[in-house]
Amino acid sequence: MHTGLLLEMAAETFPDRLAVGALADGVCYGELAARARAGGVWLDAKGPGPVVFIGVNSVAVPTAIFASAEIGRPFAPLNYRLAMMT
């Protein structure tokens, strides 16, 4: 199953249900799907290549995962705790 299809199914079935984050400031499935579509458009305009995420856990992580799925590109999360090679 395509990763983007999972979000699409959730957004259509229960768009107002909390997807990511806390009740006070979380993002629902409908909003996450909208962010992923917009992120996909933005990423596609940046040119070809994998989507690489460097950062800490936040709503940006699932948004980037689903945005990369929208445009059919691989997603590579890089862990900030990785040792630096010199």
mmCIF file with all atom_site columns, N, CA and C in Angstrom, residues 23-60:
data_model
loop_
_atom_site.group_PDB
_atom_site.id
_atom_site.type_symbol
_atom_site.label_atom_id
_atom_site.label_alt_id
_atom_site.label_comp_id
_atom_site.label_asym_id
_atom_site.label_entity_id
_atom_site.label_seq_id
_atom_site.pdbx_PDB_ins_code
_atom_site.Cartn_x
_atom_site.Cartn_y
_atom_site.Cartn_z
_atom_site.occupancy
_atom_site.B_iso_or_equiv
_atom_site.pdbx_formal_charge
_atom_site.auth_seq_id
_atom_site.auth_comp_id
_atom_site.auth_asym_id
_atom_site.auth_atom_id
_atom_site.pdbx_PDB_model_num
ATOM 1   N N  . LEU A 1 23 ? -3.664 17.389 22.242 1.00 0.00 ? 23 LEU A N  1
ATOM 2   C CA . LEU A 1 23 ? -5.003 17.920 21.986 1.00 0.00 ? 23 LEU A CA 1
ATOM 3   C C  . LEU A 1 23 ? -5.005 19.437 21.850 1.00 0.00 ? 23 LEU A C  1
ATOM 4   N N  . ALA A 1 24 ? -4.190 20.110 22.638 1.00 0.00 ? 24 ALA A N  1
ATOM 5   C CA . ALA A 1 24 ? -4.189 21.577 22.645 1.00 0.00 ? 24 ALA A CA 1
ATOM 6   C C  . ALA A 1 24 ? -3.654 22.185 21.348 1.00 0.00 ? 24 ALA A C  1
ATOM 7   N N  . ASP A 1 25 ? -2.628 21.571 20.762 1.00 0.00 ? 25 ASP A N  1
ATOM 8   C CA . ASP A 1 25 ? -1.998 22.183 19.588 1.00 0.00 ? 25 ASP A CA 1
ATOM 9   C C  . ASP A 1 25 ? -1.672 21.175 18.485 1.00 0.00 ? 25 ASP A C  1
ATOM 10  N N  . GLY A 1 26 ? -2.357 20.055 18.483 1.00 0.00 ? 26 GLY A N  1
ATOM 11  C CA . GLY A 1 26 ? -2.091 19.016 17.501 1.00 0.00 ? 26 GLY A CA 1
ATOM 12  C C  . GLY A 1 26 ? -2.689 19.317 16.141 1.00 0.00 ? 26 GLY A C  1
ATOM 13  N N  . VAL A 1 27 ? -2.431 18.428 15.212 1.00 0.00 ? 27 VAL A N  1
ATOM 14  C CA . VAL A 1 27 ? -2.894 18.568 13.837 1.00 0.00 ? 27 VAL A CA 1
ATOM 15  C C  . VAL A 1 27 ? -3.810 17.382 13.528 1.00 0.00 ? 27 VAL A C  1
ATOM 16  N N  . CYS A 1 28 ? -4.973 17.671 12.966 1.00 0.00 ? 28 CYS A N  1
ATOM 17  C CA . CYS A 1 28 ? -5.920 16.616 12.610 1.00 0.00 ? 28 CYS A CA 1
ATOM 18  C C  . CYS A 1 28 ? -5.540 16.034 11.241 1.00 0.00 ? 28 CYS A C  1
ATOM 19  N N  . TYR A 1 29 ? -6.154 14.909 10.904 1.00 0.00 ? 29 TYR A N  1
ATOM 20  C CA . TYR A 1 29 ? -5.822 14.234 9.648  1.00 0.00 ? 29 TYR A CA 1
ATOM 21  C C  . TYR A 1 29 ? -6.114 15.095 8.421  1.00 0.00 ? 29 TYR A C  1
ATOM 22  N N  . GLY A 1 30 ? -7.205 15.830 8.449  1.00 0.00 ? 30 GLY A N  1
ATOM 23  C CA . GLY A 1 30 ? -7.525 16.700 7.314  1.00 0.00 ? 30 GLY A CA 1
ATOM 24  C C  . GLY A 1 30 ? -6.469 17.770 7.108  1.00 0.00 ? 30 GLY A C  1
ATOM 25  N N  . GLU A 1 31 ? -6.033 18.375 8.195  1.00 0.00 ? 31 GLU A N  1
ATOM 26  C CA . GLU A 1 31 ? -4.993 19.411 8.118  1.00 0.00 ? 31 GLU A CA 1
ATOM 27  C C  . GLU A 1 31 ? -3.653 18.806 7.701  1.00 0.00 ? 31 GLU A C  1
ATOM 28  N N  . LEU A 1 32 ? -3.332 17.627 8.226  1.00 0.00 ? 32 LEU A N  1
ATOM 29  C CA . LEU A 1 32 ? -2.080 16.966 7.856  1.00 0.00 ? 32 LEU A CA 1
ATOM 30  C C  . LEU A 1 32 ? -2.066 16.650 6.364  1.00 0.00 ? 32 LEU A C  1
ATOM 31  N N  . ALA A 1 33 ? -3.201 16.199 5.843  1.00 0.00 ? 33 ALA A N  1
ATOM 32  C CA . ALA A 1 33 ? -3.293 15.912 4.408  1.00 0.00 ? 33 ALA A CA 1
ATOM 33  C C  . ALA A 1 33 ? -3.106 17.193 3.587  1.00 0.00 ? 33 ALA A C  1
ATOM 34  N N  . ALA A 1 34 ? -3.704 18.292 4.026  1.00 0.00 ? 34 ALA A N  1
ATOM 35  C CA . ALA A 1 34 ? -3.550 19.571 3.325  1.00 0.00 ? 34 ALA A CA 1
ATOM 36  C C  . ALA A 1 34 ? -2.100 20.034 3.369  1.00 0.00 ? 34 ALA A C  1
ATOM 37  N N  . ARG A 1 35 ? -1.457 19.893 4.521  1.00 0.00 ? 35 ARG A N  1
ATOM 38  C CA . ARG A 1 35 ? -0.044 20.280 4.631  1.00 0.00 ? 35 ARG A CA 1
ATOM 39  C C  . ARG A 1 35 ? 0.833  19.407 3.740  1.00 0.00 ? 35 ARG A C  1
ATOM 40  N N  . ALA A 1 36 ? 0.522  18.106 3.682  1.00 0.00 ? 36 ALA A N  1
ATOM 41  C CA . ALA A 1 36 ? 1.312  17.188 2.857  1.00 0.00 ? 36 ALA A CA 1
ATOM 42  C C  . ALA A 1 36 ? 1.172  17.534 1.377  1.00 0.00 ? 36 ALA A C  1
ATOM 43  N N  . ARG A 1 37 ? -0.041 17.869 0.938  1.00 0.00 ? 37 ARG A N  1
ATOM 44  C CA . ARG A 1 37 ? -0.231 18.259 -0.461 1.00 0.00 ? 37 ARG A CA 1
ATOM 45  C C  . ARG A 1 37 ? 0.545  19.532 -0.783 1.00 0.00 ? 37 ARG A C  1
ATOM 46  N N  . ALA A 1 38 ? 0.461  20.515 0.098  1.00 0.00 ? 38 ALA A N  1
ATOM 47  C CA . ALA A 1 38 ? 1.194  21.771 -0.118 1.00 0.00 ? 38 ALA A CA 1
ATOM 48  C C  . ALA A 1 38 ? 2.698  21.528 -0.065 1.00 0.00 ? 38 ALA A C  1
ATOM 49  N N  . GLY A 1 39 ? 3.129  20.686 0.860  1.00 0.00 ? 39 GLY A N  1
ATOM 50  C CA . GLY A 1 39 ? 4.552  20.355 0.954  1.00 0.00 ? 39 GLY A CA 1
ATOM 51  C C  . GLY A 1 39 ? 5.046  19.620 -0.275 1.00 0.00 ? 39 GLY A C  1
ATOM 52  N N  . GLY A 1 40 ? 4.201  18.760 -0.831 1.00 0.00 ? 40 GLY A N  1
ATOM 53  C CA . GLY A 1 40 ? 4.559  18.051 -2.053 1.00 0.00 ? 40 GLY A CA 1
ATOM 54  C C  . GLY A 1 40 ? 4.757  18.997 -3.223 1.00 0.00 ? 40 GLY A C  1
ATOM 55  N N  . VAL A 1 41 ? 3.894  19.980 -3.330 1.00 0.00 ? 41 VAL A N  1
ATOM 56  C CA . VAL A 1 41 ? 4.026  20.987 -4.394 1.00 0.00 ? 41 VAL A CA 1
ATOM 57  C C  . VAL A 1 41 ? 5.337  21.751 -4.218 1.00 0.00 ? 41 VAL A C  1
ATOM 58  N N  . TRP A 1 42 ? 5.627  22.149 -2.982 1.00 0.00 ? 42 TRP A N  1
ATOM 59  C CA . TRP A 1 42 ? 6.850  22.902 -2.698 1.00 0.00 ? 42 TRP A CA 1
ATOM 60  C C  . TRP A 1 42 ? 8.089  22.053 -2.991 1.00 0.00 ? 42 TRP A C  1
ATOM 61  N N  . LEU A 1 43 ? 8.080  20.797 -2.529 1.00 0.00 ? 43 LEU A N  1
ATOM 62  C CA . LEU A 1 43 ? 9.232  19.922 -2.753 1.00 0.00 ? 43 LEU A CA 1
ATOM 63  C C  . LEU A 1 43 ? 9.430  19.635 -4.239 1.00 0.00 ? 43 LEU A C  1
ATOM 64  N N  . ASP A 1 44 ? 8.352  19.436 -4.958 1.00 0.00 ? 44 ASP A N  1
ATOM 65  C CA . ASP A 1 44 ? 8.449  19.151 -6.382 1.00 0.00 ? 44 ASP A CA 1
ATOM 66  C C  . ASP A 1 44 ? 9.080  20.316 -7.140 1.00 0.00 ? 44 ASP A C  1
ATOM 67  N N  . ALA A 1 45 ? 8.795  21.533 -6.687 1.00 0.00 ? 45 ALA A N  1
ATOM 68  C CA . ALA A 1 45 ? 9.368  22.725 -7.330 1.00 0.00 ? 45 ALA A CA 1
ATOM 69  C C  . ALA A 1 45 ? 10.868 22.847 -7.065 1.00 0.00 ? 45 ALA A C  1
ATOM 70  N N  . LYS A 1 46 ? 11.361 22.169 -6.027 1.00 0.00 ? 46 LYS A N  1
ATOM 71  C CA . LYS A 1 46 ? 12.787 22.239 -5.687 1.00 0.00 ? 46 LYS A CA 1
ATOM 72  C C  . LYS A 1 46 ? 13.645 21.375 -6.593 1.00 0.00 ? 46 LYS A C  1
ATOM 73  N N  . GLY A 1 47 ? 13.032 20.503 -7.389 1.00 0.00 ? 47 GLY A N  1
ATOM 74  C CA . GLY A 1 47 ? 13.789 19.656 -8.296 1.00 0.00 ? 47 GLY A CA 1
ATOM 75  C C  . GLY A 1 47 ? 13.824 18.217 -7.832 1.00 0.00 ? 47 GLY A C  1
ATOM 76  N N  . PRO A 1 48 ? 14.453 17.349 -8.636 1.00 0.00 ? 48 PRO A N  1
ATOM 77  C CA . PRO A 1 48 ? 14.465 15.921 -8.327 1.00 0.00 ? 48 PRO A CA 1
ATOM 78  C C  . PRO A 1 48 ? 15.395 15.578 -7.172 1.00 0.00 ? 48 PRO A C  1
ATOM 79  N N  . GLY A 1 49 ? 15.210 14.389 -6.649 1.00 0.00 ? 49 GLY A N  1
ATOM 80  C CA . GLY A 1 49 ? 16.071 13.886 -5.581 1.00 0.00 ? 49 GLY A CA 1
ATOM 81  C C  . GLY A 1 49 ? 15.268 13.465 -4.379 1.00 0.00 ? 49 GLY A C  1
ATOM 82  N N  . PRO A 1 50 ? 15.926 12.761 -3.464 1.00 0.00 ? 50 PRO A N  1
ATOM 83  C CA . PRO A 1 50 ? 15.236 12.309 -2.267 1.00 0.00 ? 50 PRO A CA 1
ATOM 84  C C  . PRO A 1 50 ? 14.924 13.475 -1.330 1.00 0.00 ? 50 PRO A C  1
ATOM 85  N N  . VAL A 1 51 ? 13.968 13.255 -0.454 1.00 0.00 ? 51 VAL A N  1
ATOM 86  C CA . VAL A 1 51 ? 13.618 14.241 0.564  1.00 0.00 ? 51 VAL A CA 1
ATOM 87  C C  . VAL A 1 51 ? 14.386 13.867 1.827  1.00 0.00 ? 51 VAL A C  1
ATOM 88  N N  . VAL A 1 52 ? 15.221 14.770 2.294  1.00 0.00 ? 52 VAL A N  1
ATOM 89  C CA . VAL A 1 52 ? 16.041 14.517 3.472  1.00 0.00 ? 52 VAL A CA 1
ATOM 90  C C  . VAL A 1 52 ? 15.587 15.450 4.577  1.00 0.00 ? 52 VAL A C  1
ATOM 91  N N  . PHE A 1 53 ? 15.351 14.883 5.764  1.00 0.00 ? 53 PHE A N  1
ATOM 92  C CA . PHE A 1 53 ? 14.899 15.681 6.903  1.00 0.00 ? 53 PHE A CA 1
ATOM 93  C C  . PHE A 1 53 ? 15.955 15.621 7.992  1.00 0.00 ? 53 PHE A C  1
ATOM 94  N N  . ILE A 1 54 ? 16.409 16.778 8.415  1.00 0.00 ? 54 ILE A N  1
ATOM 95  C CA . ILE A 1 54 ? 17.345 16.879 9.536  1.00 0.00 ? 54 ILE A CA 1
ATOM 96  C C  . ILE A 1 54 ? 16.681 17.766 10.576 1.00 0.00 ? 54 ILE A C  1
ATOM 97  N N  . GLY A 1 55 ? 16.419 17.222 11.738 1.00 0.00 ? 55 GLY A N  1
ATOM 98  C CA . GLY A 1 55 ? 15.770 17.997 12.793 1.00 0.00 ? 55 GLY A CA 1
ATOM 99  C C  . GLY A 1 55 ? 15.254 17.106 13.890 1.00 0.00 ? 55 GLY A C  1
ATOM 100 N N  . VAL A 1 56 ? 14.553 17.711 14.813 1.00 0.00 ? 56 VAL A N  1
ATOM 101 C CA . VAL A 1 56 ? 13.973 16.967 15.932 1.00 0.00 ? 56 VAL A CA 1
ATOM 102 C C  . VAL A 1 56 ? 12.530 16.605 15.601 1.00 0.00 ? 56 VAL A C  1
ATOM 103 N N  . ASN A 1 57 ? 11.980 15.676 16.373 1.00 0.00 ? 57 ASN A N  1
ATOM 104 C CA . ASN A 1 57 ? 10.605 15.251 16.147 1.00 0.00 ? 57 ASN A CA 1
ATOM 105 C C  . ASN A 1 57 ? 9.635  16.408 16.331 1.00 0.00 ? 57 ASN A C  1
ATOM 106 N N  . SER A 1 58 ? 8.754  16.565 15.356 1.00 0.00 ? 58 SER A N  1
ATOM 107 C CA . SER A 1 58 ? 7.721  17.593 15.386 1.00 0.00 ? 58 SER A CA 1
ATOM 108 C C  . SER A 1 58 ? 6.684  17.221 14.339 1.00 0.00 ? 58 SER A C  1
ATOM 109 N N  . VAL A 1 59 ? 5.718  18.075 14.138 1.00 0.00 ? 59 VAL A N  1
ATOM 110 C CA . VAL A 1 59 ? 4.707  17.855 13.108 1.00 0.00 ? 59 VAL A CA 1
ATOM 111 C C  . VAL A 1 59 ? 5.351  17.880 11.720 1.00 0.00 ? 59 VAL A C  1
ATOM 112 N N  . ALA A 1 60 ? 6.502  18.489 11.613 1.00 0.00 ? 60 ALA A N  1
ATOM 113 C CA . ALA A 1 60 ? 7.196  18.560 10.323 1.00 0.00 ? 60 ALA A CA 1
ATOM 114 C C  . ALA A 1 60 ? 7.606  17.177 9.815  1.00 0.00 ? 60 ALA A C  1
#
